[in-house]
XYZ file of C-alpha atoms in Angstrom:
260
model
C 17.945 51.066 -77.570
C 17.920 50.788 -73.769
C 17.410 47.030 -74.109
C 20.370 46.830 -76.486
C 22.538 48.963 -74.184
C 21.833 46.767 -71.170
C 22.542 43.568 -73.095
C 25.767 44.799 -74.704
C 26.826 46.835 -71.628
C 27.519 49.885 -73.779
C 25.351 52.676 -75.182
C 25.313 53.742 -78.826
C 22.158 55.578 -79.870
C 22.936 55.733 -83.595
C 23.949 52.071 -83.793
C 20.978 51.018 -81.695
C 18.589 53.036 -83.872
C 19.899 51.457 -87.076
C 19.667 47.993 -85.557
C 16.301 48.183 -83.803
C 14.241 50.941 -85.465
C 11.866 48.441 -87.083
C 11.251 46.587 -83.840
C 10.905 49.947 -82.103
C 8.321 51.005 -84.670
C 6.275 47.879 -83.984
C 6.450 48.506 -80.251
C 5.467 52.163 -80.787
C 2.433 50.961 -82.750
C 1.533 48.750 -79.791
C 1.770 51.749 -77.458
C -0.633 53.737 -79.653
C -3.146 50.868 -79.872
C -2.876 50.269 -76.134
C -3.445 53.922 -75.218
C -6.464 54.186 -77.521
C -8.030 50.982 -76.151
C -7.346 51.986 -72.543
C -8.863 55.434 -73.100
C -11.976 53.982 -74.730
C -12.408 51.422 -71.954
C -11.986 54.106 -69.292
C -14.527 56.323 -71.041
C -17.028 53.437 -71.115
C -16.251 52.513 -67.501
C -17.003 56.012 -66.250
C -19.412 57.294 -68.871
C -21.826 54.360 -68.907
C -22.660 54.448 -65.153
C -22.998 58.238 -65.289
C -25.358 57.999 -68.252
C -27.458 55.355 -66.492
C -27.582 57.471 -63.324
C -28.687 60.542 -65.251
C -31.261 58.528 -67.172
C -32.669 57.171 -63.891
C -33.120 60.714 -62.596
C -30.567 60.532 -59.797
C -29.284 64.024 -60.585
C -32.707 65.648 -60.265
C -33.311 64.656 -56.660
C -30.119 63.742 -54.851
C -31.751 63.283 -51.425
C -33.814 60.331 -52.555
C -30.809 58.564 -54.072
C -28.060 59.276 -51.522
C -27.579 55.612 -50.657
C -27.492 54.562 -54.279
C -25.064 57.356 -55.114
C -22.691 56.361 -52.317
C -22.866 52.708 -53.346
C -22.373 53.623 -56.978
C -19.389 55.846 -56.215
C -17.760 53.107 -54.121
C -18.391 50.517 -56.824
C -17.125 52.827 -59.547
C -14.058 53.709 -57.478
C -13.275 50.007 -56.987
C -13.620 49.330 -60.707
C -11.428 52.321 -61.484
C -8.758 51.034 -59.078
C -8.864 47.596 -60.714
C -8.557 49.250 -64.125
C -5.531 51.306 -63.043
C -3.767 48.270 -61.567
C -4.490 46.157 -64.645
C -3.282 48.888 -66.978
C -0.094 49.298 -64.916
C 0.587 45.545 -64.954
C 0.097 45.390 -68.721
C 2.423 48.355 -69.220
C 5.134 46.840 -67.010
C 4.916 43.452 -68.739
C 5.146 45.138 -72.123
C 8.131 47.279 -71.173
C 10.051 44.532 -69.372
C 9.266 41.373 -71.348
C 7.473 42.204 -74.594
C 10.331 44.395 -75.840
C 13.016 41.645 -75.881
C 10.621 39.069 -77.333
C 9.550 41.363 -80.174
C 13.148 42.377 -80.825
C 14.791 38.948 -80.774
C 12.092 37.040 -82.657
C 11.056 39.880 -85.014
C 7.382 39.573 -84.021
C 4.561 42.082 -84.087
C 2.868 42.937 -80.811
C 0.036 40.391 -81.190
C 2.392 37.446 -81.722
C 4.718 38.868 -79.079
C 1.929 38.881 -76.478
C 0.995 35.324 -77.450
C 4.615 34.260 -76.901
C 4.862 36.140 -73.606
C 1.618 34.712 -72.208
C 2.885 31.238 -73.070
C 5.921 31.929 -70.880
C 3.831 33.363 -68.031
C 1.237 30.562 -67.758
C 3.536 27.888 -66.224
C 4.957 30.355 -63.670
C 2.178 32.765 -62.779
C 3.276 32.900 -59.154
C 6.859 33.809 -59.997
C 5.765 36.582 -62.350
C 3.355 37.908 -59.700
C 6.204 37.878 -57.164
C 8.354 39.713 -59.705
C 5.738 42.448 -60.060
C 5.379 42.851 -56.295
C 9.138 42.944 -55.777
C 9.547 45.473 -58.549
C 6.863 47.651 -56.936
C 8.733 47.574 -53.623
C 12.067 48.286 -55.307
C 10.523 51.125 -57.323
C 9.210 52.777 -54.171
C 12.589 52.385 -52.466
C 14.397 53.731 -55.548
C 12.030 56.719 -55.745
C 12.643 57.592 -52.102
C 16.408 57.249 -52.552
C 16.260 59.292 -55.761
C 14.460 62.207 -54.110
C 16.966 62.167 -51.268
C 19.902 62.190 -53.671
C 18.232 64.786 -55.909
C 18.299 67.254 -53.027
C 22.104 67.458 -53.293
C 22.292 68.821 -56.884
C 19.199 70.946 -56.256
C 20.922 72.638 -53.311
C 24.147 72.928 -55.288
C 22.242 74.953 -57.917
C 19.742 76.790 -55.719
C 22.158 78.102 -53.071
C 24.497 79.943 -55.499
C 21.486 81.278 -57.437
C 19.856 82.689 -54.296
C 23.207 84.078 -53.149
C 23.662 85.818 -56.502
C 20.162 87.359 -56.312
C 20.760 88.608 -52.769
C 24.161 89.993 -53.743
C 22.600 91.826 -56.682
C 19.929 93.364 -54.453
C 22.569 94.377 -51.907
C 24.559 96.044 -54.701
C 21.502 98.119 -55.642
C 20.675 96.360 -58.903
C 17.051 96.616 -59.957
C 14.962 94.769 -62.475
C 15.580 96.206 -65.920
C 15.647 94.769 -69.406
C 19.340 93.909 -68.997
C 19.059 92.264 -65.593
C 15.915 90.359 -66.609
C 17.663 89.066 -69.759
C 20.731 88.019 -67.769
C 18.524 86.339 -65.163
C 16.636 84.417 -67.859
C 19.874 83.273 -69.532
C 21.535 82.158 -66.312
C 18.295 80.642 -65.024
C 17.973 78.555 -68.184
C 21.588 77.388 -67.897
C 21.082 76.470 -64.243
C 17.881 74.563 -65.029
C 19.645 72.608 -67.788
C 22.528 71.864 -65.440
C 20.086 70.786 -62.734
C 18.294 68.490 -65.171
C 21.609 66.967 -66.222
C 22.689 66.356 -62.622
C 19.343 64.814 -61.681
C 19.482 62.569 -64.768
C 22.994 61.557 -63.746
C 21.700 60.596 -60.306
C 18.956 58.494 -61.952
C 21.360 56.468 -64.118
C 21.773 53.526 -61.677
C 18.031 52.943 -61.313
C 17.473 53.525 -65.045
C 19.902 50.713 -65.840
C 19.103 48.435 -62.886
C 15.409 47.834 -63.565
C 15.773 46.837 -67.259
C 18.727 44.618 -66.324
C 16.694 43.016 -63.514
C 13.841 42.315 -65.947
C 16.140 40.889 -68.631
C 17.947 38.520 -66.272
C 14.621 37.401 -64.786
C 13.263 36.655 -68.268
C 16.510 35.047 -69.439
C 16.056 32.221 -66.918
C 12.844 31.293 -68.788
C 13.704 32.423 -72.320
C 16.661 30.544 -73.854
C 17.073 32.983 -76.739
C 17.724 35.874 -74.369
C 19.818 33.712 -72.055
C 22.137 32.838 -74.939
C 22.519 36.547 -75.647
C 23.287 37.466 -72.041
C 25.545 34.461 -71.417
C 27.268 33.714 -74.722
C 29.255 30.503 -74.956
C 32.992 31.019 -74.542
C 34.971 30.832 -77.772
C 36.617 27.465 -78.409
C 40.213 27.211 -77.358
C 42.640 27.416 -80.292
C 44.147 24.121 -81.332
C 47.871 24.052 -80.751
C 50.076 22.304 -83.298
C 51.424 18.935 -82.154
C 54.790 19.103 -80.477
C 57.367 17.016 -82.369
C 59.041 14.315 -80.399
C 62.695 15.039 -79.644
C 65.346 13.044 -77.894
C 66.058 13.865 -74.312
C 68.373 16.836 -73.965
C 71.063 14.742 -72.253
C 72.002 11.083 -72.733
C 74.411 9.417 -70.332
C 77.627 8.111 -71.934
C 77.855 4.376 -72.585
C 79.338 2.272 -69.819
C 82.912 0.957 -70.362
C 83.293 -2.775 -71.127
C 83.665 -4.968 -68.127
C 87.203 -6.259 -67.421
C 87.541 -10.044 -67.525
C 89.591 -11.548 -64.679
C 93.068 -12.964 -65.520
C 93.364 -16.722 -64.991
């Protein structure tokens, strides 16, 4: 639905759900398969070295295996870092590029990945640069978001603190009534704060999918035709009938012959 909203430049959840719920279901199935595979691989990555270390007796006498433990921890930490980066890259590629391919070509996730990898192979460097640039932009957007989020947070927190201090100054204590009122108003303020923070996040929420779609459109003609539709043909005007000029000069008088 977010993909459809960015392409059409308008948001309609009900219309988007009716149009894309099948493609969304296929992508949701991919997310489930991906999470299960990633969890199993992570369990093997961490569990297998731990099992080997326990089987070798490293846990019984740590002093004799300090060097091996340090080396093993460093090696395991490096593998874990590689796993996290790989998983993040796969997730970003799926969210940015697999979604439009699956939606526009009505493919399942296996065929969608095959199509996406075929697009990536000729331009690996450009896609790597895209990932690095998106990482930098994400960090910058996160910093800007937290700075802007302080404004609505202060707009909610300052009146709430002022109301609590005013209630204490008026001699109000904590009773069933005051606790109930505090819970009600606290819930309303939290909902309002969440709405304001979400409103602040709208530009970045729309920018990153749009950036991904326009990057992919330069290499994916189907999406490019959707983002840049051909202008409608100009209507044919009926032929203009020929008409005489609006003004014709009068005929010249006959020439006078000289008298002989």
